Amino acid sequence: MKIIAVCGMGIGTSVLLKINAEKVLKMIGVEATVEAADMATARGAAFDAQIVLTTPELVESLKGLNAEIISIDHFFDLEELNTKLSKALL
Amino acid sequence: MGILADAFGEGSILIKDSVEDRSSAISLVGDLLVASGKATSTYVASMLEAVEIFGPYIVIAPGIALAHGKPSDAVLETGLSLLILEQSIEFQHSQNDPVRLVFGLAATDHESHLELMAELAEFLSAQENVSSLLRCSDSEQVLSLLG
């Protein structure tokens, strides 16, 4: 199971999403690798990914990928991520 | 000092009454990163560009923005800067405006600042920490709060 967290520059929100996603995965007991990427490398990185985590503004630009795109609004609240990831994975 | 406080170099924290707009805020935290030796001015341009291209996705929580650019040679060292505004400004984010806390982040690549980000996320997740930050009147107070 491969998850990609994408933001514009690959060091800010993508990393926050990665950290939180790893916490949630641990909580729900699912094994997966989470990689942070920027928009430029997202397509390549998402080639073999099942899920792409990103922010609402970037969803449009990521359309057409094989992976399921999940948009997250809250970076400091695991509830939203938990709900959306669980739905996609379980 | 902990990882979080350590990430702030000398002269990287500023408390200001107001700035003109979000670009001024981003330029300012960028300049603070340059002043504290974390990046060069090329990186500041990248920070502004990020929002121009991708929009204000950097407003990561109500009132909090994390300005950052692309990792490159323009980054000398991973680090943070902070601008605390007395008067909030609009970043045009659909949910999290207006903003009073603007962080600047310089990172050398996509991975090595993971621990720092985890500490920052942990710190900002607690509302009391955010409220306390907003009440700080000088950089020493901010640093002792960050621990």
Coordinates of C-alpha atoms in Angstrom, one line a residue:
Chain A
M1 CA 0.0 0.0 0.0
K2 CA 1.6 3.3 -1.1
I3 CA 0.3 6.7 -0.2
I4 CA 1.6 10.0 -1.6
A5 CA 1.2 13.3 0.2
V6 CA 1.4 16.2 -2.3
C7 CA 1.8 19.9 -1.9
G8 CA 3.1 22.7 -4.1
M9 CA 6.7 22.5 -2.8
G10 CA 6.9 19.1 -1.2
I11 CA 8.3 20.3 2.1
G12 CA 5.4 22.0 4.0
T13 CA 1.8 20.7 3.9
S14 CA 2.9 17.4 2.2
V15 CA 5.2 16.6 5.2
L16 CA 2.5 17.6 7.7
L17 CA 0.1 15.3 5.8
K18 CA 2.7 12.5 5.8
I19 CA 3.3 12.8 9.6
N20 CA -0.4 12.7 10.4
A21 CA -1.2 9.9 7.9
E22 CA 1.5 7.8 9.5
K23 CA -0.1 8.4 12.9
V24 CA -3.6 7.5 11.6
L25 CA -2.3 4.4 9.8
K26 CA -0.8 3.2 13.1
M27 CA -4.1 3.9 14.9
I28 CA -6.2 2.0 12.4
G29 CA -3.6 -0.8 12.1
V30 CA -2.9 -0.5 8.4
E31 CA 0.6 -0.9 6.9
A32 CA 1.5 1.6 4.2
T33 CA 4.4 3.8 3.1
V34 CA 3.8 7.5 2.9
E35 CA 5.9 9.7 0.7
A36 CA 5.9 13.5 0.6
A37 CA 6.1 14.9 -2.9
D38 CA 5.8 18.2 -4.7
M39 CA 3.5 18.9 -7.7
A40 CA 6.2 18.4 -10.2
T41 CA 7.1 14.9 -9.1
A42 CA 3.6 13.9 -7.9
R43 CA 2.6 12.2 -11.2
G44 CA 5.7 10.1 -11.2
A45 CA 5.5 9.3 -7.5
A46 CA 1.8 8.5 -7.7
F47 CA 2.2 6.0 -10.6
D48 CA 2.2 3.1 -8.2
A49 CA 0.3 4.7 -5.3
Q50 CA -3.2 3.7 -4.2
I51 CA -4.0 7.0 -2.5
V52 CA -2.9 10.6 -2.9
L53 CA -3.4 13.1 0.0
T54 CA -3.5 16.8 -0.8
T55 CA -5.1 20.1 -0.1
P56 CA -8.4 21.3 -1.8
E57 CA -6.6 23.9 -4.0
L58 CA -4.5 21.2 -5.6
V59 CA -7.1 18.6 -6.4
E60 CA -7.8 19.9 -9.8
S61 CA -4.2 19.7 -10.9
L62 CA -4.0 16.1 -9.8
K63 CA -7.0 14.8 -11.7
G64 CA -6.4 11.9 -14.0
L65 CA -4.2 9.9 -11.7
N66 CA -4.9 6.2 -11.1
A67 CA -4.8 6.7 -7.3
E68 CA -7.7 7.8 -5.2
I69 CA -7.4 11.5 -4.4
I70 CA -8.3 12.6 -0.8
S71 CA -8.4 16.3 0.0
I72 CA -7.7 17.3 3.6
D73 CA -8.7 20.7 5.2
H74 CA -7.4 20.2 8.6
F75 CA -3.7 19.6 9.3
F76 CA -3.8 19.6 13.1
D77 CA -6.8 17.5 13.5
L78 CA -6.6 13.8 13.0
E79 CA -10.3 13.2 12.9
E80 CA -10.8 14.2 9.3
L81 CA -7.8 12.3 8.1
N82 CA -8.9 9.3 10.1
T83 CA -12.4 9.3 8.7
K84 CA -11.3 9.8 5.1
L85 CA -8.4 7.3 5.2
S86 CA -10.4 4.7 6.9
K87 CA -13.1 5.0 4.3
A88 CA -10.6 4.6 1.5
L89 CA -8.7 1.7 3.1
L90 CA -11.0 -0.4 5.0
Chain B
M1 CA 16.8 23.9 23.9
G2 CA 14.5 21.5 22.0
I3 CA 14.4 20.8 18.3
L4 CA 11.7 23.4 17.8
A5 CA 13.4 26.3 19.6
D6 CA 16.7 25.3 18.0
A7 CA 15.3 25.7 14.5
F8 CA 14.9 29.5 15.0
G9 CA 18.2 31.2 14.3
E10 CA 19.3 34.6 15.7
G11 CA 17.0 37.3 14.6
S12 CA 14.4 35.0 13.1
I13 CA 11.4 36.1 15.3
L14 CA 9.6 39.3 14.8
I15 CA 6.5 40.8 16.5
K16 CA 4.9 43.5 14.4
D17 CA 1.8 45.6 14.6
S18 CA 0.8 45.0 11.0
V19 CA 2.0 44.4 7.4
E20 CA 0.4 45.5 4.2
D21 CA -0.7 42.2 2.7
R22 CA 0.1 38.5 2.5
S23 CA 3.0 39.1 0.1
S24 CA 4.6 41.5 2.6
A25 CA 4.2 38.9 5.3
I26 CA 5.8 36.2 3.2
S27 CA 8.6 38.4 2.2
L28 CA 9.2 39.4 5.8
V29 CA 9.4 35.8 7.1
G30 CA 11.6 35.0 4.1
D31 CA 13.9 37.9 5.0
L32 CA 14.0 36.6 8.6
L33 CA 15.2 33.3 7.3
V34 CA 17.9 35.1 5.3
A35 CA 18.9 37.2 8.3
S36 CA 19.2 34.2 10.5
G37 CA 21.4 32.3 8.0
K38 CA 19.0 29.7 6.8
A39 CA 18.5 30.7 3.2
T40 CA 19.5 33.2 0.5
S41 CA 17.2 35.8 -1.1
T42 CA 16.5 33.5 -4.0
Y43 CA 14.6 31.3 -1.6
V44 CA 12.4 34.2 -0.6
A45 CA 11.4 34.6 -4.2
S46 CA 10.5 30.9 -4.3
M47 CA 8.3 31.4 -1.2
L48 CA 6.3 34.1 -2.9
E49 CA 6.1 32.1 -6.1
A50 CA 4.6 29.1 -4.2
V51 CA 1.5 31.1 -3.3
E52 CA 1.3 32.8 -6.6
I53 CA 1.2 29.5 -8.4
F54 CA -0.7 27.3 -6.0
G55 CA -2.7 29.8 -4.0
P56 CA -2.8 30.3 -0.2
Y57 CA -2.6 26.6 0.6
I58 CA 0.0 27.5 3.2
V59 CA -2.7 28.7 5.7
I60 CA -2.6 25.4 7.4
A61 CA -4.9 26.1 10.4
P62 CA -7.2 29.0 11.4
G63 CA -4.9 32.1 11.7
I64 CA -1.6 30.2 11.0
A65 CA 0.4 30.3 7.8
L66 CA 3.5 28.3 6.9
A67 CA 5.3 30.0 4.1
H68 CA 7.9 28.0 2.3
G69 CA 9.6 27.6 -1.1
K70 CA 11.3 24.9 -3.0
P71 CA 14.2 23.0 -1.5
S72 CA 17.3 24.0 -3.5
D73 CA 20.8 25.4 -3.1
A74 CA 19.1 28.6 -2.0
V75 CA 18.5 26.9 1.3
L76 CA 21.6 26.9 3.5
E77 CA 20.2 25.1 6.5
T78 CA 16.8 23.8 7.7
G79 CA 15.2 26.3 9.9
L80 CA 12.1 28.4 10.9
S81 CA 11.2 32.0 11.3
L82 CA 8.2 33.6 12.8
L83 CA 6.2 36.8 12.4
I84 CA 3.5 37.5 14.9
L85 CA 1.1 40.2 13.8
E86 CA -1.0 42.3 16.2
Q87 CA -3.4 43.0 13.4
S88 CA -4.5 40.0 11.2
I89 CA -4.3 40.0 7.5
E90 CA -6.2 38.1 4.8
F91 CA -4.5 35.4 2.8
Q92 CA -7.6 34.6 0.8
H93 CA -7.8 31.1 2.1
S94 CA -11.3 29.7 1.9
Q95 CA -11.4 28.5 5.5
N96 CA -8.5 29.6 7.7
D97 CA -8.4 33.4 7.3
P98 CA -7.5 35.8 8.8
V99 CA -3.9 35.2 9.8
R100 CA -1.8 36.5 12.7
L101 CA 0.9 33.8 12.9
V102 CA 3.2 33.5 9.8
F103 CA 5.9 30.9 10.0
G104 CA 8.7 30.7 7.4
L105 CA 10.2 27.3 6.7
A106 CA 13.5 26.5 4.9
A107 CA 14.2 22.9 4.3
T108 CA 17.1 21.3 2.3
D109 CA 15.0 18.4 1.0
H110 CA 11.7 16.6 1.3
E111 CA 12.7 14.4 4.2
S112 CA 15.2 15.5 6.7
H113 CA 13.1 18.0 8.6
L114 CA 10.5 15.4 9.5
E115 CA 11.1 15.5 13.2
L116 CA 11.1 19.3 13.2
M117 CA 7.7 19.3 11.4
A118 CA 6.3 16.7 13.8
E119 CA 7.4 19.0 16.8
L120 CA 5.8 22.0 15.1
A121 CA 2.6 20.2 14.4
E122 CA 2.4 18.9 17.9
F123 CA 3.0 22.4 19.3
L124 CA 0.5 24.1 17.1
S125 CA -2.2 21.4 17.7
A126 CA -2.7 22.7 21.2
Q127 CA -4.8 25.8 21.3
E128 CA -3.2 27.0 24.5
N129 CA 0.1 27.2 22.7
V130 CA -1.3 29.2 19.9
S131 CA -3.0 31.6 22.3
S132 CA 0.2 32.0 24.3
L133 CA 2.2 32.7 21.1
L134 CA -0.2 35.5 20.2
R135 CA 0.3 37.0 23.6
C136 CA 4.1 37.1 23.4
S137 CA 5.6 40.6 23.3
D138 CA 9.2 39.7 22.4
S139 CA 11.3 36.9 20.9
E140 CA 12.6 35.6 24.2
Q141 CA 9.1 34.8 25.3
V142 CA 8.5 33.0 22.1
L143 CA 11.6 30.9 22.4
S144 CA 10.9 29.9 26.0
L145 CA 7.4 29.0 25.0
L146 CA 8.7 26.7 22.2
G147 CA 11.0 25.0 24.7

